[in-house]
């Protein structure tokens, strides 16, 4: 069936059962054939990869959905982008903003195939392998295109942008990338399964023209060891956004990411802090 115009809010998904399938058919919260839905203020703990993605997609025709102010942790992938298996249906025009994604063994945002015109902005990404994974196929075949990324914090991670084999230039995958901050990232851009890379932000800027206003700096989180990713008052990420807002998941400096129910915020975070 088709699920349109729904709200998925204030869920704490954890202690997931291992079915033996840890591939992309499994997720903490899965969206299938769905349009104009709002997925917000949820916390998904995938239990160290018990399921593939914290927030998954399947079957295509997934359009105009908003994923905002969610926590994704301890998975292979934070947010999966994916069309139909037969490559006839797309996931298009989805927004991902003000999310916190940490402890991912594959990627914060991983596009399997047929994902287009995603807007990924004001997210905080910590301890992941790849910020944006553009897929394992050649560009034209993968169908992952026209992605926009801005105001994101990519910290203590291995790679920024990643692509498998490619026959065309980076603008196939990206239409806009700027005002991001990279810290302790081994390579800002990598393609052809790692055989070519741009290890520094300056080399990435020169080669692609993307991220002209982006930074390399320490964002000065208040306490990342306890998963507190608010910015300190002296953070270099404050006021450096595309429109003068703060970078990361708290563009105004405050607000709630994760569930907003009666339990205190620390209840949802403390059982799986980053270094346990």
PDB file of N, CA and C in Angstrom, residues 132-190:
ATOM      1  N   UNK A 132      28.630  11.243   2.882  1.00  0.00           N
ATOM      2  CA  UNK A 132      27.682  11.014   1.800  1.00  0.00           C
ATOM      3  C   UNK A 132      28.255   9.952   0.868  1.00  0.00           C
ATOM      4  N   UNK A 133      27.623   8.786   0.860  1.00  0.00           N
ATOM      5  CA  UNK A 133      28.035   7.676   0.002  1.00  0.00           C
ATOM      6  C   UNK A 133      27.175   7.709  -1.255  1.00  0.00           C
ATOM      7  N   UNK A 134      27.797   7.982  -2.408  1.00  0.00           N
ATOM      8  CA  UNK A 134      27.058   8.143  -3.644  1.00  0.00           C
ATOM      9  C   UNK A 134      26.742   6.869  -4.393  1.00  0.00           C
ATOM     10  N   UNK A 135      27.061   5.719  -3.823  1.00  0.00           N
ATOM     11  CA  UNK A 135      26.671   4.470  -4.456  1.00  0.00           C
ATOM     12  C   UNK A 135      27.839   3.678  -5.001  1.00  0.00           C
ATOM     13  N   UNK A 136      27.585   2.421  -5.339  1.00  0.00           N
ATOM     14  CA  UNK A 136      28.615   1.465  -5.737  1.00  0.00           C
ATOM     15  C   UNK A 136      28.637   1.220  -7.241  1.00  0.00           C
ATOM     16  N   UNK A 137      27.737   1.883  -7.979  1.00  0.00           N
ATOM     17  CA  UNK A 137      27.693   1.700  -9.421  1.00  0.00           C
ATOM     18  C   UNK A 137      28.170   2.972 -10.128  1.00  0.00           C
ATOM     19  N   UNK A 138      28.417   2.873 -11.428  1.00  0.00           N
ATOM     20  CA  UNK A 138      28.738   4.057 -12.212  1.00  0.00           C
ATOM     21  C   UNK A 138      27.567   5.034 -12.153  1.00  0.00           C
ATOM     22  N   UNK A 139      27.888   6.318 -12.290  1.00  0.00           N
ATOM     23  CA  UNK A 139      26.896   7.358 -12.043  1.00  0.00           C
ATOM     24  C   UNK A 139      25.586   7.157 -12.801  1.00  0.00           C
ATOM     25  N   UNK A 140      25.664   6.990 -14.106  1.00  0.00           N
ATOM     26  CA  UNK A 140      24.457   6.870 -14.901  1.00  0.00           C
ATOM     27  C   UNK A 140      23.601   5.680 -14.508  1.00  0.00           C
ATOM     28  N   UNK A 141      24.233   4.615 -14.111  1.00  0.00           N
ATOM     29  CA  UNK A 141      23.502   3.415 -13.705  1.00  0.00           C
ATOM     30  C   UNK A 141      22.922   3.548 -12.305  1.00  0.00           C
ATOM     31  N   UNK A 142      23.654   4.200 -11.418  1.00  0.00           N
ATOM     32  CA  UNK A 142      23.173   4.320 -10.039  1.00  0.00           C
ATOM     33  C   UNK A 142      21.980   5.259  -9.941  1.00  0.00           C
ATOM     34  N   UNK A 143      21.967   6.321 -10.748  1.00  0.00           N
ATOM     35  CA  UNK A 143      20.847   7.254 -10.717  1.00  0.00           C
ATOM     36  C   UNK A 143      20.821   8.166  -9.516  1.00  0.00           C
ATOM     37  N   UNK A 144      21.930   8.246  -8.770  1.00  0.00           N
ATOM     38  CA  UNK A 144      22.008   9.146  -7.619  1.00  0.00           C
ATOM     39  C   UNK A 144      22.518  10.499  -8.100  1.00  0.00           C
ATOM     40  N   UNK A 145      21.674  11.512  -8.057  1.00  0.00           N
ATOM     41  CA  UNK A 145      22.061  12.761  -8.703  1.00  0.00           C
ATOM     42  C   UNK A 145      21.397  13.986  -8.062  1.00  0.00           C
ATOM     43  N   UNK A 146      22.015  15.156  -8.284  1.00  0.00           N
ATOM     44  CA  UNK A 146      21.494  16.461  -7.873  1.00  0.00           C
ATOM     45  C   UNK A 146      21.263  16.552  -6.363  1.00  0.00           C
ATOM     46  N   UNK A 147      22.218  16.054  -5.598  1.00  0.00           N
ATOM     47  CA  UNK A 147      22.148  16.125  -4.142  1.00  0.00           C
ATOM     48  C   UNK A 147      22.732  17.461  -3.673  1.00  0.00           C
ATOM     49  N   UNK A 148      22.082  18.074  -2.689  1.00  0.00           N
ATOM     50  CA  UNK A 148      22.556  19.325  -2.111  1.00  0.00           C
ATOM     51  C   UNK A 148      22.943  19.104  -0.650  1.00  0.00           C
ATOM     52  N   UNK A 149      24.111  19.619  -0.255  1.00  0.00           N
ATOM     53  CA  UNK A 149      24.610  19.459   1.113  1.00  0.00           C
ATOM     54  C   UNK A 149      25.134  20.797   1.612  1.00  0.00           C
ATOM     55  N   UNK A 150      24.614  21.279   2.735  1.00  0.00           N
ATOM     56  CA  UNK A 150      25.153  22.506   3.315  1.00  0.00           C
ATOM     57  C   UNK A 150      24.936  22.529   4.823  1.00  0.00           C
ATOM     58  N   UNK A 151      25.776  23.294   5.491  1.00  0.00           N
ATOM     59  CA  UNK A 151      25.676  23.525   6.942  1.00  0.00           C
ATOM     60  C   UNK A 151      25.856  22.269   7.780  1.00  0.00           C
ATOM     61  N   UNK A 152      26.533  21.267   7.252  1.00  0.00           N
ATOM     62  CA  UNK A 152      26.739  20.026   7.994  1.00  0.00           C
ATOM     63  C   UNK A 152      28.079  20.042   8.726  1.00  0.00           C
ATOM     64  N   UNK A 153      28.133  19.364   9.868  1.00  0.00           N
ATOM     65  CA  UNK A 153      29.362  19.143  10.609  1.00  0.00           C
ATOM     66  C   UNK A 153      29.768  17.688  10.423  1.00  0.00           C
ATOM     67  N   UNK A 154      30.937  17.452   9.841  1.00  0.00           N
ATOM     68  CA  UNK A 154      31.443  16.099   9.598  1.00  0.00           C
ATOM     69  C   UNK A 154      32.721  15.945  10.410  1.00  0.00           C
ATOM     70  N   UNK A 155      32.644  15.205  11.514  1.00  0.00           N
ATOM     71  CA  UNK A 155      33.700  15.223  12.525  1.00  0.00           C
ATOM     72  C   UNK A 155      34.122  13.793  12.876  1.00  0.00           C
ATOM     73  N   UNK A 156      35.426  13.625  13.093  1.00  0.00           N
ATOM     74  CA  UNK A 156      35.981  12.332  13.530  1.00  0.00           C
ATOM     75  C   UNK A 156      35.524  11.202  12.615  1.00  0.00           C
ATOM     76  N   UNK A 157      35.565  11.463  11.325  1.00  0.00           N
ATOM     77  CA  UNK A 157      35.081  10.511  10.335  1.00  0.00           C
ATOM     78  C   UNK A 157      36.152  10.254   9.285  1.00  0.00           C
ATOM     79  N   UNK A 158      35.961   9.217   8.479  1.00  0.00           N
ATOM     80  CA  UNK A 158      37.001   8.816   7.535  1.00  0.00           C
ATOM     81  C   UNK A 158      36.938   9.587   6.221  1.00  0.00           C
ATOM     82  N   UNK A 159      35.751   9.707   5.655  1.00  0.00           N
ATOM     83  CA  UNK A 159      35.613  10.325   4.343  1.00  0.00           C
ATOM     84  C   UNK A 159      34.431  11.283   4.316  1.00  0.00           C
ATOM     85  N   UNK A 160      34.550  12.305   3.467  1.00  0.00           N
ATOM     86  CA  UNK A 160      33.431  13.207   3.256  1.00  0.00           C
ATOM     87  C   UNK A 160      32.491  12.658   2.210  1.00  0.00           C
ATOM     88  N   UNK A 161      32.794  12.923   0.935  1.00  0.00           N
ATOM     89  CA  UNK A 161      31.988  12.448  -0.178  1.00  0.00           C
ATOM     90  C   UNK A 161      32.663  11.221  -0.805  1.00  0.00           C
ATOM     91  N   UNK A 162      31.843  10.231  -1.165  1.00  0.00           N
ATOM     92  CA  UNK A 162      32.416   8.988  -1.705  1.00  0.00           C
ATOM     93  C   UNK A 162      31.568   8.512  -2.878  1.00  0.00           C
ATOM     94  N   UNK A 163      32.237   7.962  -3.896  1.00  0.00           N
ATOM     95  CA  UNK A 163      31.538   7.366  -5.028  1.00  0.00           C
ATOM     96  C   UNK A 163      32.272   6.120  -5.477  1.00  0.00           C
ATOM     97  N   UNK A 164      31.509   5.203  -6.036  1.00  0.00           N
ATOM     98  CA  UNK A 164      32.111   4.042  -6.664  1.00  0.00           C
ATOM     99  C   UNK A 164      32.680   4.437  -8.014  1.00  0.00           C
ATOM    100  N   UNK A 165      32.632   3.560  -9.018  1.00  0.00           N
ATOM    101  CA  UNK A 165      33.194   3.906 -10.331  1.00  0.00           C
ATOM    102  C   UNK A 165      32.429   5.075 -10.952  1.00  0.00           C
ATOM    103  N   UNK A 166      33.123   5.900 -11.683  1.00  0.00           N
ATOM    104  CA  UNK A 166      32.504   7.085 -12.248  1.00  0.00           C
ATOM    105  C   UNK A 166      33.020   7.333 -13.656  1.00  0.00           C
ATOM    106  N   UNK A 167      32.127   7.742 -14.528  1.00  0.00           N
ATOM    107  CA  UNK A 167      32.538   8.090 -15.888  1.00  0.00           C
ATOM    108  C   UNK A 167      32.328   9.566 -16.181  1.00  0.00           C
ATOM    109  N   UNK A 168      31.707  10.276 -15.254  1.00  0.00           N
ATOM    110  CA  UNK A 168      31.480  11.712 -15.435  1.00  0.00           C
ATOM    111  C   UNK A 168      31.984  12.449 -14.196  1.00  0.00           C
ATOM    112  N   UNK A 169      31.815  13.741 -14.191  1.00  0.00           N
ATOM    113  CA  UNK A 169      32.381  14.547 -13.112  1.00  0.00           C
ATOM    114  C   UNK A 169      31.473  14.563 -11.877  1.00  0.00           C
ATOM    115  N   UNK A 170      32.012  15.077 -10.780  1.00  0.00           N
ATOM    116  CA  UNK A 170      31.275  15.110  -9.517  1.00  0.00           C
ATOM    117  C   UNK A 170      29.908  15.797  -9.605  1.00  0.00           C
ATOM    118  N   UNK A 171      29.703  16.784 -10.485  1.00  0.00           N
ATOM    119  CA  UNK A 171      28.365  17.399 -10.539  1.00  0.00           C
ATOM    120  C   UNK A 171      27.225  16.463 -10.896  1.00  0.00           C
ATOM    121  N   UNK A 172      27.500  15.245 -11.328  1.00  0.00           N
ATOM    122  CA  UNK A 172      26.390  14.306 -11.501  1.00  0.00           C
ATOM    123  C   UNK A 172      25.772  13.971 -10.148  1.00  0.00           C
ATOM    124  N   UNK A 173      26.608  13.733  -9.159  1.00  0.00           N
ATOM    125  CA  UNK A 173      26.103  13.407  -7.833  1.00  0.00           C
ATOM    126  C   UNK A 173      25.646  14.653  -7.086  1.00  0.00           C
ATOM    127  N   UNK A 174      26.428  15.701  -7.131  1.00  0.00           N
ATOM    128  CA  UNK A 174      26.171  16.911  -6.350  1.00  0.00           C
ATOM    129  C   UNK A 174      25.741  18.067  -7.246  1.00  0.00           C
ATOM    130  N   UNK A 175      24.734  18.784  -6.810  1.00  0.00           N
ATOM    131  CA  UNK A 175      24.407  20.044  -7.481  1.00  0.00           C
ATOM    132  C   UNK A 175      24.807  21.239  -6.625  1.00  0.00           C
ATOM    133  N   UNK A 176      24.963  21.019  -5.327  1.00  0.00           N
ATOM    134  CA  UNK A 176      25.385  22.101  -4.431  1.00  0.00           C
ATOM    135  C   UNK A 176      26.032  21.487  -3.195  1.00  0.00           C
ATOM    136  N   UNK A 177      27.177  22.008  -2.806  1.00  0.00           N
ATOM    137  CA  UNK A 177      27.845  21.593  -1.568  1.00  0.00           C
ATOM    138  C   UNK A 177      28.653  22.777  -1.064  1.00  0.00           C
ATOM    139  N   UNK A 178      28.325  23.271   0.132  1.00  0.00           N
ATOM    140  CA  UNK A 178      29.033  24.439   0.660  1.00  0.00           C
ATOM    141  C   UNK A 178      28.662  24.649   2.127  1.00  0.00           C
ATOM    142  N   UNK A 179      29.428  25.475   2.785  1.00  0.00           N
ATOM    143  CA  UNK A 179      29.211  25.861   4.188  1.00  0.00           C
ATOM    144  C   UNK A 179      29.189  24.638   5.112  1.00  0.00           C
ATOM    145  N   UNK A 180      29.983  23.649   4.808  1.00  0.00           N
ATOM    146  CA  UNK A 180      30.149  22.494   5.677  1.00  0.00           C
ATOM    147  C   UNK A 180      31.454  22.630   6.447  1.00  0.00           C
ATOM    148  N   UNK A 181      31.564  21.922   7.549  1.00  0.00           N
ATOM    149  CA  UNK A 181      32.799  21.915   8.325  1.00  0.00           C
ATOM    150  C   UNK A 181      33.294  20.492   8.458  1.00  0.00           C
ATOM    151  N   UNK A 182      34.576  20.289   8.131  1.00  0.00           N
ATOM    152  CA  UNK A 182      35.220  18.983   8.229  1.00  0.00           C
ATOM    153  C   UNK A 182      36.273  19.037   9.328  1.00  0.00           C
ATOM    154  N   UNK A 183      36.297  18.018  10.168  1.00  0.00           N
ATOM    155  CA  UNK A 183      37.299  17.957  11.231  1.00  0.00           C
ATOM    156  C   UNK A 183      37.784  16.517  11.375  1.00  0.00           C
ATOM    157  N   UNK A 184      39.094  16.337  11.321  1.00  0.00           N
ATOM    158  CA  UNK A 184      39.734  15.011  11.376  1.00  0.00           C
ATOM    159  C   UNK A 184      39.110  14.050  10.377  1.00  0.00           C
ATOM    160  N   UNK A 185      38.894  14.542   9.156  1.00  0.00           N
ATOM    161  CA  UNK A 185      38.387  13.714   8.063  1.00  0.00           C
ATOM    162  C   UNK A 185      39.572  13.340   7.176  1.00  0.00           C
ATOM    163  N   UNK A 186      39.787  12.042   6.943  1.00  0.00           N
ATOM    164  CA  UNK A 186      40.969  11.590   6.209  1.00  0.00           C
ATOM    165  C   UNK A 186      40.988  12.085   4.771  1.00  0.00           C
ATOM    166  N   UNK A 187      39.837  12.012   4.088  1.00  0.00           N
ATOM    167  CA  UNK A 187      39.735  12.489   2.706  1.00  0.00           C
ATOM    168  C   UNK A 187      38.388  13.165   2.527  1.00  0.00           C
ATOM    169  N   UNK A 188      38.390  14.356   1.949  1.00  0.00           N
ATOM    170  CA  UNK A 188      37.135  15.062   1.736  1.00  0.00           C
ATOM    171  C   UNK A 188      36.345  14.419   0.603  1.00  0.00           C
ATOM    172  N   UNK A 189      37.029  13.999  -0.470  1.00  0.00           N
ATOM    173  CA  UNK A 189      36.355  13.347  -1.581  1.00  0.00           C
ATOM    174  C   UNK A 189      37.121  12.134  -2.052  1.00  0.00           C
ATOM    175  N   UNK A 190      36.413  11.036  -2.295  1.00  0.00           N
ATOM    176  CA  UNK A 190      37.036   9.788  -2.744  1.00  0.00           C
ATOM    177  C   UNK A 190      36.152   9.171  -3.823  1.00  0.00           C
TER     178      UNK A 190
END
